[in-house]
mmCIF file with all atom_site columns, C-alpha atoms in Angstrom:
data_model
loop_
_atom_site.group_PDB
_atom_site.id
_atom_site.type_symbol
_atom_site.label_atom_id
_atom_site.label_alt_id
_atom_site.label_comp_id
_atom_site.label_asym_id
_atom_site.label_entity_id
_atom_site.label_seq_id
_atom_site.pdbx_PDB_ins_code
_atom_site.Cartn_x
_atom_site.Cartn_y
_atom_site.Cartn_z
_atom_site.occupancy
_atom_site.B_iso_or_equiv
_atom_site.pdbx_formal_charge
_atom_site.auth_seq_id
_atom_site.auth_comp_id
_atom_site.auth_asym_id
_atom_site.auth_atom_id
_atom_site.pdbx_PDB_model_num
ATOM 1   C CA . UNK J 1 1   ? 110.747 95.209  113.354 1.00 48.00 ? 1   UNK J CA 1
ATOM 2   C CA . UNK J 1 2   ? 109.273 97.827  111.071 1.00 51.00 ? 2   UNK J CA 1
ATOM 3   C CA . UNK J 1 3   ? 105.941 96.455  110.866 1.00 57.00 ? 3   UNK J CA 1
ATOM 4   C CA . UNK J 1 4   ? 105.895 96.704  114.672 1.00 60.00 ? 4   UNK J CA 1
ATOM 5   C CA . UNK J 1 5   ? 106.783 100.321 114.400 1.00 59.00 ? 5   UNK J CA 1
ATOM 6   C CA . UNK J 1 6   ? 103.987 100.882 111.768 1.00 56.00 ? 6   UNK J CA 1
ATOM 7   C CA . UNK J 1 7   ? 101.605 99.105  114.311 1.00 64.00 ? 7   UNK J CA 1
ATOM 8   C CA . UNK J 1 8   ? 102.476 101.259 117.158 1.00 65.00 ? 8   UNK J CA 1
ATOM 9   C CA . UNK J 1 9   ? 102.449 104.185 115.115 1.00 67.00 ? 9   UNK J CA 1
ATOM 10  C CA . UNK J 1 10  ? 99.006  103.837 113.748 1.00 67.00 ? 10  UNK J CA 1
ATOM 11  C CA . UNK J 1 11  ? 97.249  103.068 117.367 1.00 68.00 ? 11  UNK J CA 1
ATOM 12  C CA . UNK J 1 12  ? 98.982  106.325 118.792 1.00 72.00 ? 12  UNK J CA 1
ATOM 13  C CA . UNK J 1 13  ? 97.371  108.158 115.342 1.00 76.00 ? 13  UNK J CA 1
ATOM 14  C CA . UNK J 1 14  ? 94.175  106.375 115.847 1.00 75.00 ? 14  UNK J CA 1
ATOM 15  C CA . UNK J 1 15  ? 94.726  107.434 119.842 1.00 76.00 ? 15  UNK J CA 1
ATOM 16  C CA . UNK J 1 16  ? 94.984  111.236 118.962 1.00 76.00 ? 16  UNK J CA 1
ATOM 17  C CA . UNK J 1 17  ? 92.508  111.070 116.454 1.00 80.00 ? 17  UNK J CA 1
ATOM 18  C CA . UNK J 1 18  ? 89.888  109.903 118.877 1.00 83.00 ? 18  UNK J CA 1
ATOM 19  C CA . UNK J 1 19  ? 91.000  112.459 121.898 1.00 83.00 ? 19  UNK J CA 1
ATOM 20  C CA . UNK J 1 20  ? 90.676  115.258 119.215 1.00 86.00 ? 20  UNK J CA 1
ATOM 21  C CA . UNK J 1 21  ? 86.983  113.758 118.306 1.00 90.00 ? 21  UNK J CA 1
ATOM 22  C CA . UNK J 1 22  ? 86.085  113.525 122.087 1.00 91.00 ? 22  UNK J CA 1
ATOM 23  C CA . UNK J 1 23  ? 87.489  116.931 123.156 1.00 91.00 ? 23  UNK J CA 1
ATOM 24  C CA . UNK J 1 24  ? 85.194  118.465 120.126 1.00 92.00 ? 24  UNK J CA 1
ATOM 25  C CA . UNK J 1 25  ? 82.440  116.457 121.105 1.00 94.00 ? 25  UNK J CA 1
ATOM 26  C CA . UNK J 1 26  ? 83.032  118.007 124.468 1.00 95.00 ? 26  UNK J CA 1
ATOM 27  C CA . UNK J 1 27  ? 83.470  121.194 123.113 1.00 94.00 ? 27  UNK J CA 1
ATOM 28  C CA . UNK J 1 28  ? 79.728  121.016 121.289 1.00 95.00 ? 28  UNK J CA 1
ATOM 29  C CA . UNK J 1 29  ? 78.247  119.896 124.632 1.00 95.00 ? 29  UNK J CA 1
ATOM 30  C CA . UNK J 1 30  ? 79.245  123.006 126.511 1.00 95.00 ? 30  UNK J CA 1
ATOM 31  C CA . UNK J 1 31  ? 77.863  125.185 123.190 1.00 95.00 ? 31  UNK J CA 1
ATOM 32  C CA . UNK J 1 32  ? 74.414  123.178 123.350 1.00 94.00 ? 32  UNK J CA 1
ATOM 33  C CA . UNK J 1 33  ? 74.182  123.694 127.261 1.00 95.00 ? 33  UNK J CA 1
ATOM 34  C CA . UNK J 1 34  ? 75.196  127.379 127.646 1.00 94.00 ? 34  UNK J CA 1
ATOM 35  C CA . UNK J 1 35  ? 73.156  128.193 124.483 1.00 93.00 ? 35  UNK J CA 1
ATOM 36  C CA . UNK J 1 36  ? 70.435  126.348 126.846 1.00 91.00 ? 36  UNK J CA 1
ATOM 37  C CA . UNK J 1 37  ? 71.114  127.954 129.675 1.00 92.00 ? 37  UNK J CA 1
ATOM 38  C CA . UNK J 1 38  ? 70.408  131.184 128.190 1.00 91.00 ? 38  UNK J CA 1
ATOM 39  C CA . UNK J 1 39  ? 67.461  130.393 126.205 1.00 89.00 ? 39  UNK J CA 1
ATOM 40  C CA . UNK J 1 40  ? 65.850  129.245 129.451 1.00 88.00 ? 40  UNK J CA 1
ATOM 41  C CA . UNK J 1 41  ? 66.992  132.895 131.439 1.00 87.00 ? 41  UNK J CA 1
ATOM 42  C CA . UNK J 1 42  ? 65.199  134.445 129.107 1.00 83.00 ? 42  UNK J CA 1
ATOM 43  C CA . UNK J 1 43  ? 61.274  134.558 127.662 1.00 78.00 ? 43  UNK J CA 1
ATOM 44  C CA . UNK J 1 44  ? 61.894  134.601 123.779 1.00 79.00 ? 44  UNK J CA 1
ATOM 45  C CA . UNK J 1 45  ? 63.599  132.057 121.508 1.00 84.00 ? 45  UNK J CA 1
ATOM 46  C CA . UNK J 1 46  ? 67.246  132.914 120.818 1.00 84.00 ? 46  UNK J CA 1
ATOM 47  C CA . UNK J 1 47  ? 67.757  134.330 117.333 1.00 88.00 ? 47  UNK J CA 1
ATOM 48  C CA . UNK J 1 48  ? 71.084  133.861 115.311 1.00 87.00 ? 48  UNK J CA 1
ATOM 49  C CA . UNK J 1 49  ? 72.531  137.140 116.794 1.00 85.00 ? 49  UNK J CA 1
ATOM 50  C CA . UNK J 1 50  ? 71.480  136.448 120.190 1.00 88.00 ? 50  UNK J CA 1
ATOM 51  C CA . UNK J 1 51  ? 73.588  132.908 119.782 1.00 90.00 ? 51  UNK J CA 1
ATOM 52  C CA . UNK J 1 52  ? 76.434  134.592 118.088 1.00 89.00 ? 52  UNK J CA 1
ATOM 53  C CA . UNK J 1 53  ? 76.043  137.215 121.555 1.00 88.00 ? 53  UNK J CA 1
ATOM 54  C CA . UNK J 1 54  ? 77.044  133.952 123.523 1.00 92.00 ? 54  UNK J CA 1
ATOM 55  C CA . UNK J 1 55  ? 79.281  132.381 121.779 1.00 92.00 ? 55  UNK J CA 1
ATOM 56  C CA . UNK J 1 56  ? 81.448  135.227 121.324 1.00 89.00 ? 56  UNK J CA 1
ATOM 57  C CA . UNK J 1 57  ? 80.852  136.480 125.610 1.00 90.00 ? 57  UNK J CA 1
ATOM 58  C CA . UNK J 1 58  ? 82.144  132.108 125.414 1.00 93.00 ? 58  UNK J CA 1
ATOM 59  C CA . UNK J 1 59  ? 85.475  132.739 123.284 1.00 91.00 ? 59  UNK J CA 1
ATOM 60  C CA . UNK J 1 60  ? 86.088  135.944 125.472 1.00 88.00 ? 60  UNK J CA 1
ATOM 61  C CA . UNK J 1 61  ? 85.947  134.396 128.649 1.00 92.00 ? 61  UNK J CA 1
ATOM 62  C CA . UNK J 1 62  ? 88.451  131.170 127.658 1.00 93.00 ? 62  UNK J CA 1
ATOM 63  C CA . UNK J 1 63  ? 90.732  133.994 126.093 1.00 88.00 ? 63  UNK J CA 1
ATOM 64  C CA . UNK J 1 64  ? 90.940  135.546 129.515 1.00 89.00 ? 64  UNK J CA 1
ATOM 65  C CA . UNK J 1 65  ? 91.602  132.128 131.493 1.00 94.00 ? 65  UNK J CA 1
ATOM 66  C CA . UNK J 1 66  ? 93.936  130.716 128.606 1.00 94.00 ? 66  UNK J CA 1
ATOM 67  C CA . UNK J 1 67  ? 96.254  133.900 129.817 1.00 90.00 ? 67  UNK J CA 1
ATOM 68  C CA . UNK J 1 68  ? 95.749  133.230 133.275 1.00 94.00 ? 68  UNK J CA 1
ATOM 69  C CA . UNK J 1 69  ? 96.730  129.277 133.215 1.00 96.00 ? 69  UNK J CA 1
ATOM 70  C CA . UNK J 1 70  ? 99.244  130.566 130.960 1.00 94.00 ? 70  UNK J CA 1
ATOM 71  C CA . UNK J 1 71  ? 100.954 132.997 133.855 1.00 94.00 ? 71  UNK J CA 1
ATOM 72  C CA . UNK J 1 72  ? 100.253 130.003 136.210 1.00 95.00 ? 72  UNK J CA 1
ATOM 73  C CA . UNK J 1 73  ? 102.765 127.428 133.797 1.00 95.00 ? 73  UNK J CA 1
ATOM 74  C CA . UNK J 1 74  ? 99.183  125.550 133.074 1.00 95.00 ? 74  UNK J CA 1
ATOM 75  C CA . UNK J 1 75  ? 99.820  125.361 129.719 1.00 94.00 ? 75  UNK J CA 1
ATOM 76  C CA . UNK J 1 76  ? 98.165  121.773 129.928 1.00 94.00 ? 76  UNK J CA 1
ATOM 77  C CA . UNK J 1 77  ? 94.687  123.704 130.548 1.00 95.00 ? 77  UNK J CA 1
ATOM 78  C CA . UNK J 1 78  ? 95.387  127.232 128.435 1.00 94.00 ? 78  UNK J CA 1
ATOM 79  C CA . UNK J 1 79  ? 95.693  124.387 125.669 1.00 94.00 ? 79  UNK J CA 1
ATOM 80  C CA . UNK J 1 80  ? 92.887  122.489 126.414 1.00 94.00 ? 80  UNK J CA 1
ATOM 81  C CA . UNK J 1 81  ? 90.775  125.875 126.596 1.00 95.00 ? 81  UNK J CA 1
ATOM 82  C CA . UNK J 1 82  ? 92.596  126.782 122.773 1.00 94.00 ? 82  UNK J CA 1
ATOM 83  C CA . UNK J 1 83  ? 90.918  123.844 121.563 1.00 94.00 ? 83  UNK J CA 1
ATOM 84  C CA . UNK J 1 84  ? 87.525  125.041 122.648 1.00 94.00 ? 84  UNK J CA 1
ATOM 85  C CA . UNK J 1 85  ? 87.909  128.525 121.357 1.00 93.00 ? 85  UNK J CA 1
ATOM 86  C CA . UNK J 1 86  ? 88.399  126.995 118.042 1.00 92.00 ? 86  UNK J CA 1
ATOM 87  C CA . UNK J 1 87  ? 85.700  125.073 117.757 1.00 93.00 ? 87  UNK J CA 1
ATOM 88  C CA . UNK J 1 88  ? 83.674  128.132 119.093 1.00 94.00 ? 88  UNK J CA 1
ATOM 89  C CA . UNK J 1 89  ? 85.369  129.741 116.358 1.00 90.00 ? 89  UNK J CA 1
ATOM 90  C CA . UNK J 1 90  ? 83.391  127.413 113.720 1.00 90.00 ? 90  UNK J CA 1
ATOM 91  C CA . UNK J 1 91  ? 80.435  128.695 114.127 1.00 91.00 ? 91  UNK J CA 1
ATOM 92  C CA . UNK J 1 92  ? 81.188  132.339 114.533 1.00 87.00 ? 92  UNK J CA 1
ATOM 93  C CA . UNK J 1 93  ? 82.201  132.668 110.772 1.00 78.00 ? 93  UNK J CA 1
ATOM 94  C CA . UNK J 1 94  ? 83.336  135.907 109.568 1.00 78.00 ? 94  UNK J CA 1
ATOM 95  C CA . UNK J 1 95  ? 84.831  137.262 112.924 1.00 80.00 ? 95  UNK J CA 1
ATOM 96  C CA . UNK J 1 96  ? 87.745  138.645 112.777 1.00 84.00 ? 96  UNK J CA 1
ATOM 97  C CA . UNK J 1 97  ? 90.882  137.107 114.764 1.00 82.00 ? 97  UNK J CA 1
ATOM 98  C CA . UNK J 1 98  ? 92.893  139.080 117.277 1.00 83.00 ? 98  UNK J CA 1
ATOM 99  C CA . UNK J 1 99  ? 95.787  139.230 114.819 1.00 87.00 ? 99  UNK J CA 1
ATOM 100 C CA . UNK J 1 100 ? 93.223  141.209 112.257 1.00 91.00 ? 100 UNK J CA 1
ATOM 101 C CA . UNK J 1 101 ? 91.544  143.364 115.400 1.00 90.00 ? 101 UNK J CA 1
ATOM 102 C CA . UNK J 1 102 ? 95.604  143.818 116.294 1.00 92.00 ? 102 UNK J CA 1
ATOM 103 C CA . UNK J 1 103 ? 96.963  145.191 113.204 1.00 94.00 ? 103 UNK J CA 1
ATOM 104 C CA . UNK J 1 104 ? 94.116  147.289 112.760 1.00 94.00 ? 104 UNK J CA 1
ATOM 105 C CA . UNK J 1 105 ? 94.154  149.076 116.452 1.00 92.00 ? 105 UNK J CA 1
ATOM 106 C CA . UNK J 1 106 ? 97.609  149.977 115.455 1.00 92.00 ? 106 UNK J CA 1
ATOM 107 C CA . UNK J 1 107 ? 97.029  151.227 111.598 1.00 93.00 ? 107 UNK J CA 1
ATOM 108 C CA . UNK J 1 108 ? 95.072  153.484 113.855 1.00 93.00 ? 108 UNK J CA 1
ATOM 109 C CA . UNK J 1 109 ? 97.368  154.577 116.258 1.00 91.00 ? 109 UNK J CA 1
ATOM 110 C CA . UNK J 1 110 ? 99.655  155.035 113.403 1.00 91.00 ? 110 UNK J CA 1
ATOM 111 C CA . UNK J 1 111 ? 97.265  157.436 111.596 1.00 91.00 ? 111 UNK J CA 1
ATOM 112 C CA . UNK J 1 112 ? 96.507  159.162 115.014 1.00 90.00 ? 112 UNK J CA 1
ATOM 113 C CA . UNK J 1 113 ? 100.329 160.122 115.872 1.00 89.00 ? 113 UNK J CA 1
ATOM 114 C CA . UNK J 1 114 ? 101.386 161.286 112.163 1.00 89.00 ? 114 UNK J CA 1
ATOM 115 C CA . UNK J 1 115 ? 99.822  164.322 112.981 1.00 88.00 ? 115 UNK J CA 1
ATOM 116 C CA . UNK J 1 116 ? 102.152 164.410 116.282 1.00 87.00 ? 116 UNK J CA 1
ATOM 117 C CA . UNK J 1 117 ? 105.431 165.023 117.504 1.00 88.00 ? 117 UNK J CA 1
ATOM 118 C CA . UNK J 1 118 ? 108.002 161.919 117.563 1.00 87.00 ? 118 UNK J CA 1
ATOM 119 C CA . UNK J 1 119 ? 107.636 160.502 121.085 1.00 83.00 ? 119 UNK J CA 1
ATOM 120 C CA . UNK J 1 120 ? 104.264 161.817 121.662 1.00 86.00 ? 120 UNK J CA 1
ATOM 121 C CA . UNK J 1 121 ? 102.484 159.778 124.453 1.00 86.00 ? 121 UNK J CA 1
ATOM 122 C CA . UNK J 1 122 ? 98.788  158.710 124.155 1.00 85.00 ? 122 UNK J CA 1
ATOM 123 C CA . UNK J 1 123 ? 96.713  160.454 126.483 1.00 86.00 ? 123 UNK J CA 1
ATOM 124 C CA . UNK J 1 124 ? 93.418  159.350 127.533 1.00 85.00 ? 124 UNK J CA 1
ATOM 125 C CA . UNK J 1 125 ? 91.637  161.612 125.622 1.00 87.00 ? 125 UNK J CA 1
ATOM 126 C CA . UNK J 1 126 ? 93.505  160.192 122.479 1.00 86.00 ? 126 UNK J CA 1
ATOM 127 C CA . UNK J 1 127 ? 92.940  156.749 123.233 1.00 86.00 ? 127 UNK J CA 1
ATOM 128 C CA . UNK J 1 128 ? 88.681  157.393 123.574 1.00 86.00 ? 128 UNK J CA 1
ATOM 129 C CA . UNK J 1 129 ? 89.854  159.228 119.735 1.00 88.00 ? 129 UNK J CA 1
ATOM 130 C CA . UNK J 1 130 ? 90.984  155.545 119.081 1.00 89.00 ? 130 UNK J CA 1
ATOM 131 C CA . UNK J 1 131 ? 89.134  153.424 120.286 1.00 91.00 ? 131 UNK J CA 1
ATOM 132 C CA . UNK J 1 132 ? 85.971  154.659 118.460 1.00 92.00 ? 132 UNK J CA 1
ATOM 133 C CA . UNK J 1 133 ? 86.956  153.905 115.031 1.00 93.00 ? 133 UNK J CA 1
ATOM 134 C CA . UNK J 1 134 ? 88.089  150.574 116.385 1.00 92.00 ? 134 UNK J CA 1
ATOM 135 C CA . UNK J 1 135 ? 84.716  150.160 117.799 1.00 91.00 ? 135 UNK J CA 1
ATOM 136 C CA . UNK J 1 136 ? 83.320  150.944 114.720 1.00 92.00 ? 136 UNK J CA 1
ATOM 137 C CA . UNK J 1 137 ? 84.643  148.562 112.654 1.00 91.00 ? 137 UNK J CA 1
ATOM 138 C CA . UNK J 1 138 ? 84.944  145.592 115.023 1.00 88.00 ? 138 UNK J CA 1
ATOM 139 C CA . UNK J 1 139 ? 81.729  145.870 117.127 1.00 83.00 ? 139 UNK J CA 1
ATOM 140 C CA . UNK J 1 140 ? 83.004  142.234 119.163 1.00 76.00 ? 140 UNK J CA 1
ATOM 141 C CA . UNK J 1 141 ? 86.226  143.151 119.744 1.00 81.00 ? 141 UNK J CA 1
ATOM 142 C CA . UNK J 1 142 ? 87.188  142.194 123.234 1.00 80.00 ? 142 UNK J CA 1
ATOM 143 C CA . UNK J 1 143 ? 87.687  145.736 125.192 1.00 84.00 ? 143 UNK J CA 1
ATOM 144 C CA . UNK J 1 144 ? 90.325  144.110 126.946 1.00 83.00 ? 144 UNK J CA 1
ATOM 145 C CA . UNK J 1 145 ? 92.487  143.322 123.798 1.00 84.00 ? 145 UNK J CA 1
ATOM 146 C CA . UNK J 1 146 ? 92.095  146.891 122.562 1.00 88.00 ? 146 UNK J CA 1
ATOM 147 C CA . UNK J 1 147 ? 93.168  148.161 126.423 1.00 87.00 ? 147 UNK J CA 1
ATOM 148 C CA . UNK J 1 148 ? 96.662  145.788 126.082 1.00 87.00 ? 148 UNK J CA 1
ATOM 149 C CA . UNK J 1 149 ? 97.266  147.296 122.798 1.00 88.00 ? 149 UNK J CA 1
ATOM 150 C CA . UNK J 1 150 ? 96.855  150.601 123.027 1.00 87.00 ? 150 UNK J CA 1
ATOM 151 C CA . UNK J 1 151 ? 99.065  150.443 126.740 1.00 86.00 ? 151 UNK J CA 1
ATOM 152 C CA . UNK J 1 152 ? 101.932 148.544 124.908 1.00 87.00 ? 152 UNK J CA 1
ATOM 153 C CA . UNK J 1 153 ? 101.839 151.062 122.148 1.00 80.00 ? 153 UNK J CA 1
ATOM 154 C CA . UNK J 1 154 ? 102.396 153.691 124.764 1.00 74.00 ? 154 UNK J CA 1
#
């Protein structure tokens, strides 16, 4: 009886093992072919920062559909699309997560409304006051994250 359980236990490991190799093999293929795609769009031979430009306009543009399967209950394909951003993720090293970006767009609007009243509202002239030192530091981050923040902070 056990050794049937150990049996049926390792093929469903082996199972998940090999869907997690296949979806990152997938994930690589879509890399190699918009990395392509681009190279062929344009007359010069993408350079390191030009890939990094893709990859990155890649991770932005799962973010945005992993919310919207996520509003539509498809959690089945905002976790499928997860799985892709993290293996994008591998070869963007040293960009900061949204967490990081996050905490920092706030250590900013902290800093900005210590020199206000309590239960000052953001204008938005203060937010373009905000945004720039955001900018500054995190030259990638999605515009879009920085927009949600700043609105639920106000």
């Amino acid at each position: 009886e056990v050794i049937g359980i150990l049996n049926k236990e390792g093929a469903e490991t082996a199972s998940n093992f090999k869907a997690e190799i296949e979806n990152r093999l997938k994930t690589l293929r879509l890399i190699k072919a918009e990395l392509t795609k681009t190279n062929d769009k344009v007359e010069y031979t993408l350079d390191e920062a030009a890939e990094k430009e893709v990859l990155v306009g890649m991770k932005k543009e799962r973010a945005k559909f992993i919310k919207e399967y996520k509003k539509a209950g498809r959690n089945d394909l905002a976790e499928e699309l997860a799985n892709e951003v993290s293996v994008i993720k591998e070869f963007l090293p040293g960009m900061p997560d949204d967490d990081e970006i996050v905490a920092y767009i706030n250590q900013v609007i902290d800093e900005f409304l210590a020199s206000k009243e309590p239960g000052y509202k953001l204008t938005p002239r203060d937010m373009g006051a905000i945004v720039k030192p955001v900018r500054a530091k995190y030259k990638d981050a999605d515009g879009s994250l920085i927009k949600e923040t700043l609105e639920a902070r106000n």
